[in-house]
XYZ file of N, CA and C in Angstrom:
522
model
N -1.607 -2.932 -30.185
C -1.058 -1.567 -30.159
C 0.109 -1.298 -29.128
N 0.767 -0.376 -29.391
C 1.756 0.156 -28.547
C 1.620 1.713 -28.211
N 1.516 1.778 -26.849
C 1.057 3.222 -26.563
C 2.292 3.713 -25.509
N 2.953 4.772 -25.863
C 3.988 5.122 -25.106
C 4.073 6.957 -25.015
N 4.726 7.098 -23.831
C 4.956 8.620 -23.576
C 3.606 9.447 -23.632
N 2.438 9.058 -23.048
C 1.345 9.657 -23.351
C 0.807 10.073 -21.971
N 0.078 11.312 -21.954
C -0.544 11.691 -20.736
C -2.105 11.621 -20.994
N -2.555 10.799 -20.349
C -4.030 10.416 -20.604
C -4.874 11.022 -19.437
N -5.568 12.137 -19.505
C -5.977 12.752 -18.469
C -7.449 13.412 -18.811
N -8.109 13.544 -17.660
C -9.446 14.203 -17.767
C -10.583 13.632 -18.550
N -10.594 12.386 -18.885
C -11.485 11.534 -19.899
C -12.572 10.947 -18.941
N -13.532 10.550 -19.562
C -14.594 9.836 -18.776
C -15.401 9.002 -19.866
N -16.007 7.814 -19.187
C -16.745 6.817 -19.940
C -17.895 6.587 -18.997
N -19.042 6.252 -19.639
C -20.310 5.916 -18.735
C -20.038 4.417 -18.314
N -19.258 3.591 -19.050
C -19.236 2.157 -18.729
C -17.761 1.629 -18.516
N -16.839 1.796 -19.402
C -15.689 0.867 -19.245
C -14.487 1.623 -19.690
N -13.489 1.922 -18.885
C -12.222 2.636 -19.344
C -12.336 3.943 -19.671
N -12.198 4.784 -18.385
C -12.300 6.405 -18.681
C -11.035 6.863 -19.503
N -9.772 6.372 -19.130
C -8.812 6.709 -19.878
C -8.294 5.870 -20.985
N -8.597 4.522 -20.884
C -8.328 3.703 -21.931
C -9.087 2.263 -21.806
N -9.679 2.002 -22.727
C -10.435 0.658 -22.729
C -9.757 -0.307 -23.948
N -9.580 -1.640 -23.159
C -9.004 -2.478 -24.092
C -9.910 -3.619 -24.046
N -10.367 -4.243 -25.138
C -11.351 -5.428 -25.300
C -10.573 -6.428 -26.053
N -10.316 -7.686 -25.256
C -9.640 -8.681 -26.032
C -8.412 -8.260 -26.678
N -7.645 -7.559 -26.038
C -6.347 -6.782 -26.673
C -5.142 -7.010 -25.803
N -4.017 -6.855 -26.381
C -2.741 -7.064 -25.695
C -1.826 -5.845 -25.976
N -2.257 -4.582 -25.557
C -1.320 -3.495 -25.850
C -0.045 -3.429 -24.953
N 0.728 -2.698 -25.506
C 2.110 -2.574 -24.676
C 2.128 -1.194 -24.286
N 1.994 -0.773 -23.093
C 1.724 0.599 -22.640
C 2.928 0.962 -21.675
N 3.719 1.848 -22.059
C 5.032 2.239 -21.465
C 5.178 3.765 -21.269
N 5.605 4.317 -20.287
C 5.817 5.636 -19.870
C 4.512 6.580 -19.939
N 3.355 6.149 -19.397
C 2.390 7.001 -19.629
C 1.594 7.453 -18.227
N 1.041 8.278 -18.192
C 0.423 8.898 -16.929
C -1.151 8.938 -17.187
N -1.826 8.126 -16.430
C -3.303 8.146 -16.362
C -3.658 8.981 -15.066
N -4.276 10.100 -15.401
C -4.753 10.970 -14.263
C -6.117 11.582 -14.479
N -6.921 11.674 -13.370
C -8.321 12.295 -13.309
C -9.191 11.798 -14.321
N -9.180 10.510 -14.619
C -10.045 9.907 -15.519
C -11.277 9.308 -14.825
N -12.379 9.159 -15.449
C -13.617 8.630 -14.593
C -14.329 7.692 -15.525
N -14.846 6.591 -14.879
C -15.741 5.524 -15.665
C -16.545 4.766 -14.575
N -17.329 4.011 -15.006
C -18.220 3.146 -14.076
C -17.210 2.165 -13.523
N -16.404 1.669 -14.531
C -15.344 0.779 -14.143
C -14.065 0.951 -14.839
N -12.959 0.849 -14.231
C -11.701 1.270 -14.679
C -11.466 2.820 -14.974
N -11.504 3.583 -13.984
C -11.387 4.956 -14.110
C -10.150 5.223 -15.161
N -9.030 4.705 -14.663
C -7.788 5.066 -15.597
C -7.792 4.238 -16.728
N -7.874 2.762 -16.466
C -7.778 1.958 -17.719
C -8.485 0.770 -17.287
N -9.233 0.029 -18.304
C -9.908 -1.306 -18.043
C -9.624 -1.982 -19.239
N -9.394 -3.500 -18.650
C -9.026 -4.427 -19.716
C -10.163 -5.532 -19.595
N -10.517 -6.137 -20.657
C -11.517 -7.234 -20.529
C -11.550 -8.236 -21.527
N -12.125 -9.466 -21.273
C -12.496 -10.405 -22.114
C -11.394 -10.938 -23.127
N -10.148 -11.135 -22.534
C -9.071 -11.765 -23.286
C -7.925 -10.822 -23.555
N -6.993 -11.085 -24.019
C -5.634 -10.467 -24.432
C -4.788 -10.489 -23.097
N -3.773 -9.714 -23.258
C -2.800 -9.805 -21.980
C -2.167 -8.432 -22.039
N -2.560 -7.447 -21.681
C -1.809 -6.113 -21.731
C -0.594 -6.174 -20.832
N 0.311 -5.415 -21.271
C 1.652 -5.232 -20.563
C 1.711 -3.742 -20.139
N 1.895 -3.234 -18.936
C 2.030 -1.940 -18.546
C 3.324 -1.582 -17.857
N 4.145 -0.770 -18.279
C 5.428 -0.506 -17.714
C 5.685 0.920 -17.605
N 6.232 1.264 -16.450
C 6.636 2.633 -16.025
C 5.495 3.647 -16.324
N 4.462 3.284 -15.717
C 3.140 4.188 -15.878
C 2.684 4.691 -14.329
N 2.126 5.789 -14.461
C 1.466 6.466 -13.194
C -0.014 6.348 -13.376
N -0.690 5.859 -12.237
C -2.160 5.937 -12.073
C -2.415 6.826 -11.003
N -2.968 8.106 -11.292
C -3.179 9.130 -10.274
C -4.568 9.790 -10.356
N -5.253 9.699 -9.198
C -6.532 10.344 -9.069
C -7.559 9.906 -10.028
N -7.568 8.779 -10.387
C -8.522 8.101 -11.326
C -9.800 7.766 -10.374
N -10.902 7.503 -11.044
C -12.185 7.266 -10.209
C -13.167 6.296 -11.009
N -13.573 5.231 -10.348
C -14.648 4.525 -10.819
C -15.843 4.777 -9.982
N -17.087 4.760 -10.618
C -18.223 5.084 -9.972
C -18.903 3.773 -9.422
N -18.528 2.789 -9.826
C -19.096 1.418 -9.377
C -18.208 1.132 -8.150
N -18.785 0.548 -7.326
C -17.924 0.380 -5.795
C -16.770 -0.705 -6.091
N -16.855 -1.640 -7.097
C -15.798 -2.596 -7.233
C -15.258 -2.319 -8.735
N -15.243 -1.099 -9.098
C -14.799 -0.861 -10.415
C -13.512 -0.622 -10.635
N -12.574 -0.486 -9.959
C -11.103 -0.143 -10.046
C -10.821 1.198 -10.657
N -10.795 2.141 -9.611
C -10.346 3.377 -9.897
C -9.340 3.641 -10.861
N -8.166 2.971 -10.439
C -7.004 3.188 -11.278
C -7.005 2.086 -12.432
N -7.326 0.972 -12.074
C -7.247 -0.163 -13.151
C -8.349 -1.280 -12.895
N -9.093 -1.658 -13.941
C -9.974 -2.662 -13.766
C -9.653 -3.726 -14.863
N -9.721 -5.067 -14.361
C -9.205 -6.072 -15.212
C -10.293 -7.251 -15.132
N -11.076 -7.416 -16.085
C -12.073 -8.516 -16.125
C -11.756 -9.675 -17.123
N -11.570 -10.817 -16.472
C -11.136 -12.012 -17.385
C -9.993 -11.749 -18.377
N -9.105 -10.920 -17.784
C -7.827 -10.555 -18.637
C -6.551 -10.617 -17.577
N -5.678 -11.475 -18.002
C -4.450 -11.496 -17.176
C -3.546 -10.269 -17.734
N -2.725 -9.752 -16.996
C -1.905 -8.624 -17.430
C -0.634 -8.665 -16.694
N 0.304 -7.762 -16.970
C 1.580 -7.584 -16.082
C 1.724 -5.986 -16.029
N 2.146 -5.693 -14.714
C 2.273 -4.297 -14.366
C 3.637 -4.406 -13.768
N 4.539 -3.612 -14.368
C 6.069 -3.469 -13.960
C 6.428 -1.982 -13.639
N 7.136 -1.358 -12.629
C 7.560 -0.237 -12.361
C 6.413 0.860 -12.543
N 5.197 0.549 -11.949
C 4.234 1.523 -11.956
C 3.774 2.023 -10.481
N 3.154 3.243 -10.567
C 2.763 3.888 -9.249
C 1.306 4.097 -9.469
N 0.582 3.752 -8.313
C -0.993 3.989 -8.161
C -1.035 4.826 -6.885
N -1.619 5.893 -6.968
C -1.902 6.761 -5.810
C -3.317 7.754 -6.098
N -3.907 8.060 -5.057
C -5.166 8.725 -5.097
C -6.404 8.222 -5.888
N -6.258 6.784 -6.319
C -7.437 6.197 -6.933
C -8.653 5.812 -6.169
N -9.763 5.890 -6.680
C -10.768 5.300 -5.708
C -11.879 4.851 -6.545
N -12.807 3.800 -6.129
C -12.656 3.337 -4.826
C -11.550 2.402 -4.573
N -10.903 1.991 -5.313
C -9.692 1.006 -5.030
C -8.748 1.406 -6.363
N -7.602 1.028 -5.955
C -6.400 1.186 -7.048
C -6.718 0.219 -8.255
N -6.769 -1.188 -7.733
C -6.798 -2.234 -8.755
C -7.946 -3.149 -8.433
N -8.899 -3.436 -9.346
C -9.968 -4.586 -9.278
C -9.581 -5.532 -10.413
N -9.497 -6.858 -10.059
C -9.269 -7.941 -11.176
C -9.991 -9.158 -10.565
N -10.279 -10.026 -11.488
C -10.791 -11.218 -10.951
C -10.029 -12.418 -11.537
N -8.868 -12.223 -12.193
C -8.074 -13.167 -12.465
C -6.520 -12.843 -11.923
N -5.732 -13.676 -12.017
C -4.266 -13.373 -11.690
C -3.628 -12.169 -12.530
N -2.996 -11.418 -12.077
C -2.137 -10.400 -12.791
C -0.793 -10.309 -12.025
N 0.374 -10.259 -12.796
C 1.471 -10.062 -12.239
C 1.978 -8.642 -12.041
N 2.361 -8.224 -10.706
C 2.609 -6.989 -10.356
C 4.106 -7.047 -9.835
N 5.031 -6.310 -10.336
C 6.480 -6.216 -9.887
C 6.934 -4.712 -9.804
N 7.819 -4.474 -8.983
C 8.490 -3.106 -8.801
C 7.676 -1.932 -8.931
N 6.465 -2.166 -8.107
C 5.305 -1.099 -8.186
C 5.119 -0.640 -6.848
N 4.575 0.680 -6.693
C 4.117 1.324 -5.460
C 2.757 1.668 -5.501
N 1.895 1.033 -4.596
C 0.512 1.209 -4.348
C 0.235 1.880 -3.000
N 0.102 3.157 -3.057
C 0.005 4.014 -1.815
C -0.682 5.077 -1.992
N -1.782 5.383 -0.886
C -2.610 6.370 -0.963
C -3.829 6.335 -1.710
N -4.330 5.265 -2.004
C -5.572 5.040 -2.655
C -6.650 4.716 -1.649
N -7.934 4.722 -2.027
C -8.929 4.360 -1.052
C -8.826 2.981 -0.465
N -8.606 1.988 -1.488
C -8.272 0.704 -1.022
C -7.126 0.168 -2.071
N -6.403 -0.774 -1.732
C -5.367 -1.358 -2.573
C -5.911 -2.196 -3.677
N -6.600 -3.224 -3.251
C -7.075 -4.203 -4.268
C -8.430 -4.486 -3.967
N -9.138 -4.921 -4.917
C -10.501 -5.452 -4.710
C -10.622 -6.719 -5.533
N -10.806 -7.985 -4.751
C -10.863 -9.219 -5.447
C -9.650 -9.496 -6.293
N -8.547 -9.100 -5.712
C -7.331 -9.212 -6.475
C -6.685 -10.663 -6.191
N -6.224 -11.272 -7.344
C -5.478 -12.545 -7.330
C -4.293 -12.270 -8.044
N -3.459 -11.605 -7.130
C -2.194 -11.027 -7.953
C -0.823 -11.858 -7.267
N 0.049 -11.970 -8.429
C 1.335 -12.371 -8.015
C 2.142 -11.126 -7.852
N 2.646 -10.651 -6.716
C 3.308 -9.553 -6.380
C 4.765 -9.644 -5.895
N 5.645 -9.032 -6.351
C 6.961 -8.956 -6.068
C 7.701 -7.507 -6.070
N 8.588 -7.375 -5.081
C 9.441 -6.220 -5.049
C 8.473 -5.008 -5.075
N 7.511 -4.898 -4.253
C 6.549 -4.013 -4.252
C 6.297 -3.174 -3.116
N 5.794 -2.126 -2.916
C 5.356 -1.397 -1.698
C 3.774 -1.370 -1.860
N 3.102 -1.844 -0.772
C 1.808 -1.869 -0.901
C 1.156 -1.436 0.359
N 0.510 -0.261 0.275
C -0.064 0.186 1.695
C -1.017 -0.731 2.310
N -0.747 -0.964 3.449
C -1.511 -1.974 4.273
C -0.977 -3.394 4.286
N 0.079 -3.702 3.325
C 0.747 -4.897 3.036
C -0.162 -5.893 2.227
N 0.481 -6.859 1.727
C -0.114 -7.994 0.923
C 0.544 -9.218 1.292
N -0.196 -10.300 2.003
C 0.487 -11.357 2.555
C 1.225 -12.323 1.594
N 0.996 -12.272 0.427
C 1.500 -13.095 -0.584
C 2.668 -12.154 -1.332
N 2.950 -11.167 -0.768
C 4.232 -10.299 -1.461
C 5.454 -10.978 -1.324
N 6.209 -11.092 -2.413
C 7.473 -11.764 -2.579
C 8.698 -10.652 -2.703
N 9.550 -10.652 -1.709
C 10.743 -9.837 -1.742
C 10.365 -8.414 -1.653
N 9.243 -8.249 -0.714
C 8.842 -6.815 -0.340
C 9.237 -6.245 0.873
N 9.414 -4.960 0.960
C 9.863 -4.376 2.153
C 8.854 -4.821 3.454
N 9.511 -4.944 4.496
C 8.782 -5.483 5.660
C 8.087 -6.817 5.418
N 8.466 -7.472 4.516
C 7.973 -8.850 4.275
C 6.620 -8.784 3.523
N 5.866 -7.711 3.729
C 4.408 -7.913 3.070
C 4.333 -6.528 2.129
N 5.307 -5.598 2.124
C 5.355 -4.385 1.270
C 4.657 -3.074 2.083
N 4.446 -3.289 3.303
C 3.910 -2.113 3.991
C 4.919 -1.292 4.531
N 5.578 -0.358 3.595
C 6.467 0.453 4.155
C 6.171 1.686 3.105
N 5.955 2.870 4.003
C 5.774 4.089 3.439
C 6.897 4.442 2.194
N 6.352 4.737 1.154
C 7.332 4.886 -0.038
C 7.993 6.269 0.046
N 7.511 7.173 0.927
C 8.037 8.537 1.067
C 8.116 9.327 -0.340
N 6.947 9.558 -0.765
C 6.740 10.316 -2.017
C 7.245 11.830 -1.696
N 7.539 12.735 -2.629
C 8.049 14.091 -2.090
C 6.871 14.796 -1.671
N 5.802 14.711 -2.445
C 4.641 15.673 -1.961
C 3.445 15.086 -2.743
N 2.561 14.341 -1.991
C 1.350 13.613 -2.783
C 0.460 14.832 -2.943
N 0.317 15.698 -2.033
C -0.768 16.757 -2.092
C -0.538 17.718 -3.312
N 0.528 17.901 -3.847
C 0.774 18.496 -5.117
C 0.973 17.502 -6.325
N 0.942 16.206 -6.132
C 1.025 15.394 -7.200
C 2.440 15.011 -7.582
N 3.345 15.422 -6.764
C 4.861 14.945 -6.865
C 5.176 13.678 -6.190
N 5.115 12.624 -7.025
C 5.210 11.117 -6.744
C 6.694 10.639 -6.598
N 7.636 11.692 -6.941
C 9.053 11.227 -6.974
C 9.437 10.687 -5.688
N 10.447 9.949 -5.451
C 10.691 9.274 -4.110
C 11.806 10.232 -3.573
N 11.621 10.290 -2.227
C 12.545 11.097 -1.402
C 13.931 10.172 -1.408
N 15.068 10.808 -0.979
C 16.201 9.999 -1.227
C 16.286 8.915 -0.044
N 15.645 8.807 0.938
C 15.559 7.892 1.896
C 14.418 6.866 1.783
N 13.878 6.764 0.736
C 12.611 6.041 0.341
C 12.986 4.645 0.467
N 12.225 3.630 1.026
C 12.419 2.324 0.996
C 12.400 1.611 -0.253
N 11.808 2.344 -1.292
C 11.551 1.842 -2.721
C 12.724 2.021 -3.562
N 13.842 2.740 -3.113
C 14.919 2.923 -3.991
C 15.888 1.798 -3.867
N 16.248 1.283 -5.086
C 16.876 -0.045 -5.176
C 16.394 -1.103 -4.551
N 14.924 -1.167 -4.460
C 14.265 -2.275 -3.807
C 13.522 -3.317 -4.906
N 13.752 -2.865 -6.083
C 13.085 -3.477 -7.255
C 14.094 -4.604 -7.834
N 13.583 -5.275 -8.755
C 14.439 -6.360 -9.311
C 14.524 -6.024 -10.747
N 15.768 -5.719 -11.172
C 15.934 -5.382 -12.622
C 15.615 -6.494 -13.620
N 15.655 -7.615 -13.083
C 15.263 -8.608 -14.145
C 13.680 -8.617 -14.543
N 12.887 -7.818 -13.470
C 11.485 -7.616 -14.014
C 11.247 -6.498 -15.082
N 12.327 -5.997 -15.378
C 12.238 -4.647 -16.365
C 12.030 -5.270 -17.983
């Protein structure tokens, strides 16, 4: 499946994937906003049991998982995936929960309850609140640099002109 230019908001599930659930699938998801979705695991999006989703240029904002390790923004169970040019903010109980390696590049993960839970991620050119020790080519060496969003209180996650995220990504990752 290819999903692009969508607003996925205000949805809920009692088990898996409030906004989007992928089982043994490899969707290509581009230019989408996942906001205010709720589920037991994977408030914004959940992937499981095979496949290899590719998510590019997406926002994950204010999504909630009711399970303590459920990935408010994104949950990935036994599914590797790639995230490029994505922003995670306001998700709880954490932005991303995964139990396998995922590749994250040119992303901003800031203002969530926690950043990762049980994550085994290959991270490059990202801003990660609190830092990530294995961050490759990230501001401050570990990514812990305030991205300077315009106004998170109103949901304006555009970057201010002086943001350390501007021109900090790697175009080869697009």
